[in-house]
PDB file of C-alpha atoms in Angstrom:
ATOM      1  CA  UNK P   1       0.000   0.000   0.000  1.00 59.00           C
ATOM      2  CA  UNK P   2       2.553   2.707   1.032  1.00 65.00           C
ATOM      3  CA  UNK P   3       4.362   1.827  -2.204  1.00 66.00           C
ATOM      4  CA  UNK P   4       1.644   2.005  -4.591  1.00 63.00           C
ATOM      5  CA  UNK P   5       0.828   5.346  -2.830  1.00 66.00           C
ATOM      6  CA  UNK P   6       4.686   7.056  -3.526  1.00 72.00           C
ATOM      7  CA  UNK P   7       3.693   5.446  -7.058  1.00 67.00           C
ATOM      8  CA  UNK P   8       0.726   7.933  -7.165  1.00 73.00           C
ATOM      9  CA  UNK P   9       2.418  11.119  -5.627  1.00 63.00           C
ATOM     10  CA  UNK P  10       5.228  10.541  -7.424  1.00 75.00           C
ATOM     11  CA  UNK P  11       2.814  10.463 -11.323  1.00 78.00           C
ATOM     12  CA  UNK P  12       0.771  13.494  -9.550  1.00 78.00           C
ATOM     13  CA  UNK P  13       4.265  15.062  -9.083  1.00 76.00           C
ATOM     14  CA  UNK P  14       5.606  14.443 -12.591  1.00 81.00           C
ATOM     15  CA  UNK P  15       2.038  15.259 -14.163  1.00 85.00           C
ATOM     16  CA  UNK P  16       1.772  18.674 -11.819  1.00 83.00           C
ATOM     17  CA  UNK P  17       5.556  19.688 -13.047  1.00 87.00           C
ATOM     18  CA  UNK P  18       4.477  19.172 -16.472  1.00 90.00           C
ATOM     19  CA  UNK P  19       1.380  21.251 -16.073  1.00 89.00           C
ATOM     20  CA  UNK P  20       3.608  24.149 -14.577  1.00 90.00           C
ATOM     21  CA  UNK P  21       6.327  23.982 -17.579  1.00 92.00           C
ATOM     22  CA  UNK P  22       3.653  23.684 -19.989  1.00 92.00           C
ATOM     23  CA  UNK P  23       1.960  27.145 -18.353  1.00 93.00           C
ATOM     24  CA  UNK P  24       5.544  28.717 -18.006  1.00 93.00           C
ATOM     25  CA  UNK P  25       5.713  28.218 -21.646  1.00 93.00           C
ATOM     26  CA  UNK P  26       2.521  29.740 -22.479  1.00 90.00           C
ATOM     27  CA  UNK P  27       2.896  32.317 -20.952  1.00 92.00           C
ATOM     28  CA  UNK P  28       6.748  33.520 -22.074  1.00 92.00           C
ATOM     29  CA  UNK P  29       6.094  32.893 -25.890  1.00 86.00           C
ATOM     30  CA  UNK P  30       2.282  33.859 -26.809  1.00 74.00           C
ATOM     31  CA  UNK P  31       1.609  37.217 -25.432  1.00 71.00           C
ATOM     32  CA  UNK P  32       3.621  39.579 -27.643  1.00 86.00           C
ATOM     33  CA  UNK P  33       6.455  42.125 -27.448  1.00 92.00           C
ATOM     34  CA  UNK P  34       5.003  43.942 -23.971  1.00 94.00           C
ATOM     35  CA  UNK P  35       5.709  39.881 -22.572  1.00 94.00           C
ATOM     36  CA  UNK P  36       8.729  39.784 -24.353  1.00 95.00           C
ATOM     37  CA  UNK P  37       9.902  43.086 -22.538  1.00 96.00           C
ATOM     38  CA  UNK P  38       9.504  41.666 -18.952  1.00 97.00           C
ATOM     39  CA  UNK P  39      11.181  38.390 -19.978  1.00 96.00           C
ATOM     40  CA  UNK P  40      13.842  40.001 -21.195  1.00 97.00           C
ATOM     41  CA  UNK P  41      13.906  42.395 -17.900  1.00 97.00           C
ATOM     42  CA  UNK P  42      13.359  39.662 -15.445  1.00 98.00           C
ATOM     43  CA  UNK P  43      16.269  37.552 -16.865  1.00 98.00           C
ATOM     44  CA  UNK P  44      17.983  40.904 -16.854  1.00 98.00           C
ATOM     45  CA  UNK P  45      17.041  41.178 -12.909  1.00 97.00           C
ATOM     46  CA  UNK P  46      18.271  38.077 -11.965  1.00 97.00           C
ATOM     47  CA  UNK P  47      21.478  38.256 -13.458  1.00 97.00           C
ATOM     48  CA  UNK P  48      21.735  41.415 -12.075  1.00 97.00           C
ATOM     49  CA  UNK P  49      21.215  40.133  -8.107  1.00 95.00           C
ATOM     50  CA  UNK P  50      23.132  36.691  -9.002  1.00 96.00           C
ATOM     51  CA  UNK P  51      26.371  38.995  -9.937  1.00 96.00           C
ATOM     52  CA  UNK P  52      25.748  42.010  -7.274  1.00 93.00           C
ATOM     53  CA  UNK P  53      25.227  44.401 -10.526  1.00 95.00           C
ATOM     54  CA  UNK P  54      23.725  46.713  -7.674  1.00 91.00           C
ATOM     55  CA  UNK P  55      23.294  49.524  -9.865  1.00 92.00           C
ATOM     56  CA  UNK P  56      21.535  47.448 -12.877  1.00 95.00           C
ATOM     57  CA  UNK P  57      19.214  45.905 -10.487  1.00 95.00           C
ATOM     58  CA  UNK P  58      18.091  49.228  -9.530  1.00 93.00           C
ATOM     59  CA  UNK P  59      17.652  50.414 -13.111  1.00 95.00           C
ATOM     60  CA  UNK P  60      15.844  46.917 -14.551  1.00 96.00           C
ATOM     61  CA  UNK P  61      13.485  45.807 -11.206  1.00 96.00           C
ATOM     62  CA  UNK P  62      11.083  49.048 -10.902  1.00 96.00           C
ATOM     63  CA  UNK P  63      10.027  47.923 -14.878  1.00 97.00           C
ATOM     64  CA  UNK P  64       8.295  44.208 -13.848  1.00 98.00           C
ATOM     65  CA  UNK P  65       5.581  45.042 -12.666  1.00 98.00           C
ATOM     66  CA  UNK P  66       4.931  47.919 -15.296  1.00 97.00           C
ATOM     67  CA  UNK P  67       5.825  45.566 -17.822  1.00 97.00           C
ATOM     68  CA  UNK P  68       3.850  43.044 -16.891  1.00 97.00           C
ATOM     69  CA  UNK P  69       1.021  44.712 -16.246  1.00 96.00           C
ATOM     70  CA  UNK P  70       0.635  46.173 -19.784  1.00 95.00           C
ATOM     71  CA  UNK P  71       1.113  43.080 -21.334  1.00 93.00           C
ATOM     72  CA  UNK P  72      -2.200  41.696 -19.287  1.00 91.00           C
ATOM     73  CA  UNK P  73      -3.701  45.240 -20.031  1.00 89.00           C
ATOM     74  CA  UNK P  74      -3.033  44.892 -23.956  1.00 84.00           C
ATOM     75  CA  UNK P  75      -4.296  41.277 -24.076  1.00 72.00           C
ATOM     76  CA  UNK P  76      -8.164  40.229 -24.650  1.00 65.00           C
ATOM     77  CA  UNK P  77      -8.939  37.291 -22.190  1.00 55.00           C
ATOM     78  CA  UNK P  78     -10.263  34.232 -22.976  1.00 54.00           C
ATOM     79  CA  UNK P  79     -11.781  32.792 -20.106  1.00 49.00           C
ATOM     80  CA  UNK P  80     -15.581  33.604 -20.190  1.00 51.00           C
ATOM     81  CA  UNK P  81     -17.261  35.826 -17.970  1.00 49.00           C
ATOM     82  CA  UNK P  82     -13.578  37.488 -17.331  1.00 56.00           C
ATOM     83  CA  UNK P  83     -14.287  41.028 -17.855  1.00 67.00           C
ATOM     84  CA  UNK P  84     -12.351  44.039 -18.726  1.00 79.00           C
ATOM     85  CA  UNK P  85     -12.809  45.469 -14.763  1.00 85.00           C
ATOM     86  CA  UNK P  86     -11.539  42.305 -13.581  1.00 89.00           C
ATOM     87  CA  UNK P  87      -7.844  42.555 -15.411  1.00 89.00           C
ATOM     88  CA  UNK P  88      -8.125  46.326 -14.303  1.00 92.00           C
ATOM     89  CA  UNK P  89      -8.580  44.851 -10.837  1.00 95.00           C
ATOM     90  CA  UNK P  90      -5.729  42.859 -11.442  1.00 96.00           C
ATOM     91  CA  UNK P  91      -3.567  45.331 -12.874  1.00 96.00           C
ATOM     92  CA  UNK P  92      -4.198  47.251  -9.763  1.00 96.00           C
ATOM     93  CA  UNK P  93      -3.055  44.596  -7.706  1.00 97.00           C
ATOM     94  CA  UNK P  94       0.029  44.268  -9.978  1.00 98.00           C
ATOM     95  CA  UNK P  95       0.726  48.254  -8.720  1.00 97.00           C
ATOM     96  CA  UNK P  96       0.488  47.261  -5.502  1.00 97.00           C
ATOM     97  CA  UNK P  97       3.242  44.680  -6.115  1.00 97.00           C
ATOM     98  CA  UNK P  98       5.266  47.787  -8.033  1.00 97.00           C
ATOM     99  CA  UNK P  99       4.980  50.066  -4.997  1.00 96.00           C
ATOM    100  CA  UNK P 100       6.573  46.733  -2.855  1.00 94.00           C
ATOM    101  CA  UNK P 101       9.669  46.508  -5.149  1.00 94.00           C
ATOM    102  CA  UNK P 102      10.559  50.330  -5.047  1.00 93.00           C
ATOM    103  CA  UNK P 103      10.109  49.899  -1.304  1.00 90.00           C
ATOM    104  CA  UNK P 104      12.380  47.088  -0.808  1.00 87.00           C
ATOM    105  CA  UNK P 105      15.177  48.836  -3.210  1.00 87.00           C
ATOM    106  CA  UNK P 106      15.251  51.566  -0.550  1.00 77.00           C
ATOM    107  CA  UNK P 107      17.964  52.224   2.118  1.00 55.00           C
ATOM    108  CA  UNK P 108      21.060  50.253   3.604  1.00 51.00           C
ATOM    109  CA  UNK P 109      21.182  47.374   5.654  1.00 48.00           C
ATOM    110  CA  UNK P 110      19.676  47.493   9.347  1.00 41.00           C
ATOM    111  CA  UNK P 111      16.682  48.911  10.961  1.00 45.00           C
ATOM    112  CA  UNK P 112      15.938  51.100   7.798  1.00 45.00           C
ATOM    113  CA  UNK P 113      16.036  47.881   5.605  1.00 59.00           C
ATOM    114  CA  UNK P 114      13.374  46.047   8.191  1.00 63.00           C
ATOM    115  CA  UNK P 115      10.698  49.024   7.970  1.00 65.00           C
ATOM    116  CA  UNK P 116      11.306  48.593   4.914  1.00 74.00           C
ATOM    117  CA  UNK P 117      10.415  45.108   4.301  1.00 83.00           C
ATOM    118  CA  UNK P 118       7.269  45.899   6.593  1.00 86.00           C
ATOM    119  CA  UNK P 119       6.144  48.494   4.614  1.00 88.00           C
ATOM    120  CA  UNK P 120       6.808  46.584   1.298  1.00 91.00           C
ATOM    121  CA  UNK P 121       4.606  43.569   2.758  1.00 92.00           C
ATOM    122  CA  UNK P 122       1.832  45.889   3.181  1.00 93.00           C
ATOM    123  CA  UNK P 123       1.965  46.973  -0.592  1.00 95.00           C
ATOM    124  CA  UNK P 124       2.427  43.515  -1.471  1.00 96.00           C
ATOM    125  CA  UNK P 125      -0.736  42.591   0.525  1.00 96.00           C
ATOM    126  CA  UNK P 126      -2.898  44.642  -2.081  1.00 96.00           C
ATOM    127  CA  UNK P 127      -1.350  42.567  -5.142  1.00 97.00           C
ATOM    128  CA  UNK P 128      -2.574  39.059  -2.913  1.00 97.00           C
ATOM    129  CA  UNK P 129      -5.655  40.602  -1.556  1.00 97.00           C
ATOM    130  CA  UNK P 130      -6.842  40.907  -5.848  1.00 97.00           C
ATOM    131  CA  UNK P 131      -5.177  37.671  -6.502  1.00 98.00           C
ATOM    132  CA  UNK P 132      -7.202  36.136  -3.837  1.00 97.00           C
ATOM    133  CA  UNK P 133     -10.461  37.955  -4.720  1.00 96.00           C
ATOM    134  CA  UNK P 134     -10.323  36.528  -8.703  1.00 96.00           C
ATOM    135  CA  UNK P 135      -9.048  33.354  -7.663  1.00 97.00           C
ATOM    136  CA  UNK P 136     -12.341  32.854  -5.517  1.00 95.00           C
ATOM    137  CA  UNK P 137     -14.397  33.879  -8.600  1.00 93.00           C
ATOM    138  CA  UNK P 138     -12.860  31.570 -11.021  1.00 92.00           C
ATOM    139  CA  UNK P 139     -14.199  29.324  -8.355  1.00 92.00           C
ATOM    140  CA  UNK P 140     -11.191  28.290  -5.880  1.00 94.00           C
ATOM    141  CA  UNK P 141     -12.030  27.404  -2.393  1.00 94.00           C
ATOM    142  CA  UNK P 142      -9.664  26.916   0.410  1.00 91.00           C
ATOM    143  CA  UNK P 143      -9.331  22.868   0.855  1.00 90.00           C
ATOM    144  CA  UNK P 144      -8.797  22.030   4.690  1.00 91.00           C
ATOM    145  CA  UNK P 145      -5.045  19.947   3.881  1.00 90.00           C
ATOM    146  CA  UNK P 146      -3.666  22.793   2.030  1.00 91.00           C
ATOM    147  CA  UNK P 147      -4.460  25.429   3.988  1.00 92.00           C
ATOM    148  CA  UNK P 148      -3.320  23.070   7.067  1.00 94.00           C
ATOM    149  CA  UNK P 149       0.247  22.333   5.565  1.00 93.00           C
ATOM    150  CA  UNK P 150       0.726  25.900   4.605  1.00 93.00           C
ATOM    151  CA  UNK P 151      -0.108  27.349   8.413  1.00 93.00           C
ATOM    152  CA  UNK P 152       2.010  25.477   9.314  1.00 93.00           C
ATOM    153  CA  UNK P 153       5.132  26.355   7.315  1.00 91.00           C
ATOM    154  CA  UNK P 154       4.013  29.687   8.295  1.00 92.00           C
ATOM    155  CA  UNK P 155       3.709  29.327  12.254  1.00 92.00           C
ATOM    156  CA  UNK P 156       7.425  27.744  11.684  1.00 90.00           C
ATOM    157  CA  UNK P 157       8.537  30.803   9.530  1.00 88.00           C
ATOM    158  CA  UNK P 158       6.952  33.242  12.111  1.00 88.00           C
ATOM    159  CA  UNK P 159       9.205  31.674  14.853  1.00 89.00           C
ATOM    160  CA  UNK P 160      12.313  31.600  13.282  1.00 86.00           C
ATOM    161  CA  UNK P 161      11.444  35.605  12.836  1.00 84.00           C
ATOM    162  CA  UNK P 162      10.508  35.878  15.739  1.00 83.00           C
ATOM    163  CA  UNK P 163      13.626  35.136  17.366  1.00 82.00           C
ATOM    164  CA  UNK P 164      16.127  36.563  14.828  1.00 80.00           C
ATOM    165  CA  UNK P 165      14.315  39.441  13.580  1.00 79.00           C
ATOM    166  CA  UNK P 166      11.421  40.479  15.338  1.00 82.00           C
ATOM    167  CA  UNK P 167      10.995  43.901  14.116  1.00 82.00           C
ATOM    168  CA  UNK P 168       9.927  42.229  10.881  1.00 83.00           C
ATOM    169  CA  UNK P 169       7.161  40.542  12.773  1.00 86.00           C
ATOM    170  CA  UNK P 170       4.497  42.533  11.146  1.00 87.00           C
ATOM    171  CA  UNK P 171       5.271  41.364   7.608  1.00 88.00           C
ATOM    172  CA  UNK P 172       5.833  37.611   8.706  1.00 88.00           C
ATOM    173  CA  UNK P 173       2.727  37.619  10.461  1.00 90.00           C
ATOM    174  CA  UNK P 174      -0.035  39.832   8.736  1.00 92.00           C
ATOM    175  CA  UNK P 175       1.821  39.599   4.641  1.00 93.00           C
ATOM    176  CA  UNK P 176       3.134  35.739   5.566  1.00 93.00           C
ATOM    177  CA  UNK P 177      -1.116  34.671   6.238  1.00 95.00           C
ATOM    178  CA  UNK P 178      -2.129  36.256   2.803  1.00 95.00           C
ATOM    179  CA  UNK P 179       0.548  34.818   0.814  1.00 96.00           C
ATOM    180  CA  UNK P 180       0.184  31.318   2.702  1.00 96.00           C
ATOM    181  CA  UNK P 181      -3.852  31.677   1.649  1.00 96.00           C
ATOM    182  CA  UNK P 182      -2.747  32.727  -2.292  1.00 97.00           C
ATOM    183  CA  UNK P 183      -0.800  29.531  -2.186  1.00 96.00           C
ATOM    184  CA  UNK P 184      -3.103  27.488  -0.989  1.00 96.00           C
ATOM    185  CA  UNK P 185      -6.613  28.804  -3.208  1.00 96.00           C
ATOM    186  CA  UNK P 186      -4.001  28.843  -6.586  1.00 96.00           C
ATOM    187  CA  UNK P 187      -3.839  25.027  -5.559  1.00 95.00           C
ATOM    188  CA  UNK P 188      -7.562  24.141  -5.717  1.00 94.00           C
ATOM    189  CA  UNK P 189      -7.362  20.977  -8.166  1.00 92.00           C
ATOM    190  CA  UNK P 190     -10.928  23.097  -9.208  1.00 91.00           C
ATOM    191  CA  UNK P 191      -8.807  25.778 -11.324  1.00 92.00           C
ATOM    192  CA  UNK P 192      -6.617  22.394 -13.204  1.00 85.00           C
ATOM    193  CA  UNK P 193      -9.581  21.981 -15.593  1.00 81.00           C
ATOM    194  CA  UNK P 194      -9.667  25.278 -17.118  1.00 84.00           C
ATOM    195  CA  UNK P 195      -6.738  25.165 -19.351  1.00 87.00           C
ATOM    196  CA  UNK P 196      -3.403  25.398 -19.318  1.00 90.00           C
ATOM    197  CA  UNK P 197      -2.806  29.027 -18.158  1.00 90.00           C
ATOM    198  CA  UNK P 198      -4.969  28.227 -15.166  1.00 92.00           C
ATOM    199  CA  UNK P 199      -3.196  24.747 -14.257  1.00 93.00           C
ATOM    200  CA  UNK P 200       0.043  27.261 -13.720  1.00 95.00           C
ATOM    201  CA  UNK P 201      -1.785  29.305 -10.742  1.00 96.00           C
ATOM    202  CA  UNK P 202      -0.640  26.670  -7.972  1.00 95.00           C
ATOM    203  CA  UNK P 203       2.692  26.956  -9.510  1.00 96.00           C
ATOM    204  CA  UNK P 204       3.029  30.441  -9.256  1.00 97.00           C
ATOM    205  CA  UNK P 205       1.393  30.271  -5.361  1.00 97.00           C
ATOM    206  CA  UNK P 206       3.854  28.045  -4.026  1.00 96.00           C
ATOM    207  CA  UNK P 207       6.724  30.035  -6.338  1.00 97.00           C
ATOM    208  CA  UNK P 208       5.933  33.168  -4.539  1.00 96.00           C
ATOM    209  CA  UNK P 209       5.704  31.204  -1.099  1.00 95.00           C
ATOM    210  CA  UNK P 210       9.081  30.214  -1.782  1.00 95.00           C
ATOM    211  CA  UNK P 211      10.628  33.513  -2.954  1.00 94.00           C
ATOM    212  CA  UNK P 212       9.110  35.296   0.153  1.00 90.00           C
ATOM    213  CA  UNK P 213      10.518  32.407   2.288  1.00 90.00           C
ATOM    214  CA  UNK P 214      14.451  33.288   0.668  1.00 91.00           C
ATOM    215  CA  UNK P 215      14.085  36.783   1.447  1.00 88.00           C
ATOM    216  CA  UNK P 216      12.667  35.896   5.307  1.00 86.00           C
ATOM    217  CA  UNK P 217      16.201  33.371   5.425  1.00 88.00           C
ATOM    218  CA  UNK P 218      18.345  36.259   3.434  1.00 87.00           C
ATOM    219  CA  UNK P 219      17.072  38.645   6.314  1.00 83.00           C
ATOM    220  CA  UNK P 220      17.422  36.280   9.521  1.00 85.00           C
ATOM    221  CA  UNK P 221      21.057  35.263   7.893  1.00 88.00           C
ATOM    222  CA  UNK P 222      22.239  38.704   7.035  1.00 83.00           C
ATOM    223  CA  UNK P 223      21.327  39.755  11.053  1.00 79.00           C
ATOM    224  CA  UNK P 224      23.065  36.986  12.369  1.00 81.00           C
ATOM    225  CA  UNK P 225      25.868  37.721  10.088  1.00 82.00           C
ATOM    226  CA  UNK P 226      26.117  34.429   8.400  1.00 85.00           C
ATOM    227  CA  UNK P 227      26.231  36.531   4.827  1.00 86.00           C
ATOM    228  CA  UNK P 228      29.052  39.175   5.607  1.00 79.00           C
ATOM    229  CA  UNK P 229      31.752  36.592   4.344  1.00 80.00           C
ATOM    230  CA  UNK P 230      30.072  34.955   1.887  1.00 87.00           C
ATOM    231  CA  UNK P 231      29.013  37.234  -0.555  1.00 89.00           C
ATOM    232  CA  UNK P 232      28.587  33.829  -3.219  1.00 91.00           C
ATOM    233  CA  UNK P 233      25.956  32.982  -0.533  1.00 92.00           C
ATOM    234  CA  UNK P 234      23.946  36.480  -0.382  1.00 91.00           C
ATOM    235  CA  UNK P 235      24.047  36.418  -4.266  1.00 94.00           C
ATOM    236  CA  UNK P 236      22.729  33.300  -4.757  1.00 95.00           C
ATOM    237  CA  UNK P 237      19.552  33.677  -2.484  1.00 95.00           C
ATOM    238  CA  UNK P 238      18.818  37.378  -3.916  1.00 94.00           C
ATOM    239  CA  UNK P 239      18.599  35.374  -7.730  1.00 96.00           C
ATOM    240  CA  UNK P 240      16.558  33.060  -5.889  1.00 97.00           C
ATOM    241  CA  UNK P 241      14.221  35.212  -4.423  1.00 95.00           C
ATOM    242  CA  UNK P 242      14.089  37.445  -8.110  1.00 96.00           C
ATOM    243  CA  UNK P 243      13.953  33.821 -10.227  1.00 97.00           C
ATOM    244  CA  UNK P 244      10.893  32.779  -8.096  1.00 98.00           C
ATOM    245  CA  UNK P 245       9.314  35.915  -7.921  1.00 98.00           C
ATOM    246  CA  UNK P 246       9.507  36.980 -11.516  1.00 98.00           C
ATOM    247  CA  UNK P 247       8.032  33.324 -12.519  1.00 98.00           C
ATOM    248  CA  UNK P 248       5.133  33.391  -9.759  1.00 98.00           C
ATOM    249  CA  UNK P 249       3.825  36.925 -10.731  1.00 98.00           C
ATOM    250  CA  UNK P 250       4.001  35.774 -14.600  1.00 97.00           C
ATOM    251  CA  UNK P 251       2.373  32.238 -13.621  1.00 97.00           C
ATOM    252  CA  UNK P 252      -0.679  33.872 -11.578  1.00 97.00           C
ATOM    253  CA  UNK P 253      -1.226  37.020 -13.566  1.00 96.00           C
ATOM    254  CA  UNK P 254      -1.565  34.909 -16.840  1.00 94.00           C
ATOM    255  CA  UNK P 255      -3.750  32.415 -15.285  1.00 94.00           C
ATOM    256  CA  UNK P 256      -6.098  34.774 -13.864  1.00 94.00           C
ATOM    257  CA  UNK P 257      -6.131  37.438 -17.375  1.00 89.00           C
ATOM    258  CA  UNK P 258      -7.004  34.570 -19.635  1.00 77.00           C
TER     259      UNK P 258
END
């Protein structure tokens, strides 16, 4: 029994990747020169963080969310009943998500860079508050085992931040709920069925999960000052936290334009 059941996660695994690549794919190659743009600028971004190009990231991240949001903006949907207010709503949400980059490019390192990230999670929490909102009208519902298994890698994060930097409490606690709720709703097997845009919203969930989690362990390691001699090591989780990011905001916002 247990092995035929690592025989089915393991298929749901494979089939769920291929879903996500297959959605990836979609989305980078049929939505024009405006998609092409923020490609081109998010591979730009994480080059930038993976080589600490400090300037260039400063000059290529404010256009993402810009970017991206014209090319949902300039692009008639598909999915019926998804009307022209609802990808305004979403390219509001997208601002929201602008406003938290700029934030988070401001300042040095310290207490300057915590408010910071605090007042970044609150922008941020607009741009899941309108993916939340659509994903419950395309008809996802929270499922008890999801939204179990992602409290708890949030009570776990909100520990760990609690005891190595607590004045970023506010954004692990109030921001870390709403983006452990996107992940879970983007995961309703509901959504799977409605083509392959839509079968990349889990994806991008548990993408930005993840992102958000490498900034929480750049933050924690940085205070403790893990990073200070291993610049390789601060690199590698900023690229991280721009790769995943970049993909999850492409993943949801084509899967709930379409």
């Amino acid at each position: 029994m247990a092995r035929a059941q690592c025989g089915r996660l393991a298929r749901d695994f494979f089939t769920r990747t291929g879903e996500g690549v297959a959605a990836l794919r979609a989305a980078v190659t049929g939505a024009g020169p405006v998609r092409a743009a923020y490609v081109g600028c998010a591979a730009a971004s994480v080059i930038a963080a993976g080589t600490g190009a400090t300037r260039a990231f400063r000059w290529v991240k404010p256009a993402l969310m810009p970017l991206l949001a014209a090319s949902v903006a300039s692009r008639p949907a598909q999915e019926p009943g998804t009307s022209g207010v609802e990808q305004a709503v979403l390219c509001a949400g997208l601002a929201g998500a602008w406003v938290g980059d700029l934030l988070l490019l401001r300042g040095p390192e310290g207490q300057r860079q915590l408010r910071g990230v605090n007042q970044a999670a609150a922008a941020f929490a607009l741009n899941h508050a309108v993916y939340q909102v659509l994903l419950h009208r395309r008809g996802a519902r929270l499922g008890v085992k999801a939204a179990a298994v992602r409290a708890g890698v949030w009570a776990a994060a909100l520990g760990v931040t609690a005891g190595s930097a607590r004045p970023a409490l506010p954004a692990a606690a109030g921001y870390g709920a709403l983006v452990a709720g996107t992940s879970a709703l983007a995961n309703d097997p509901a959504l799977r069925g409605k083509g392959v845009a839509a079968q990349g919203l889990g994806h991008g969930g548990n993408l930005f999960a993840v992102s958000d989690a490498l900034i929480a362990a750049r933050l924690v390691l940085g205070r403790r000052g893990w990073l200070a001699a291993r610049h390789w090591a601060d690199r590698g989780l900023h690229a991280g936290v721009l790769a995943t990011y970049v993909i999850a905001q492409l993943l949801l916002a084509e899967g709930l334009s379409r």
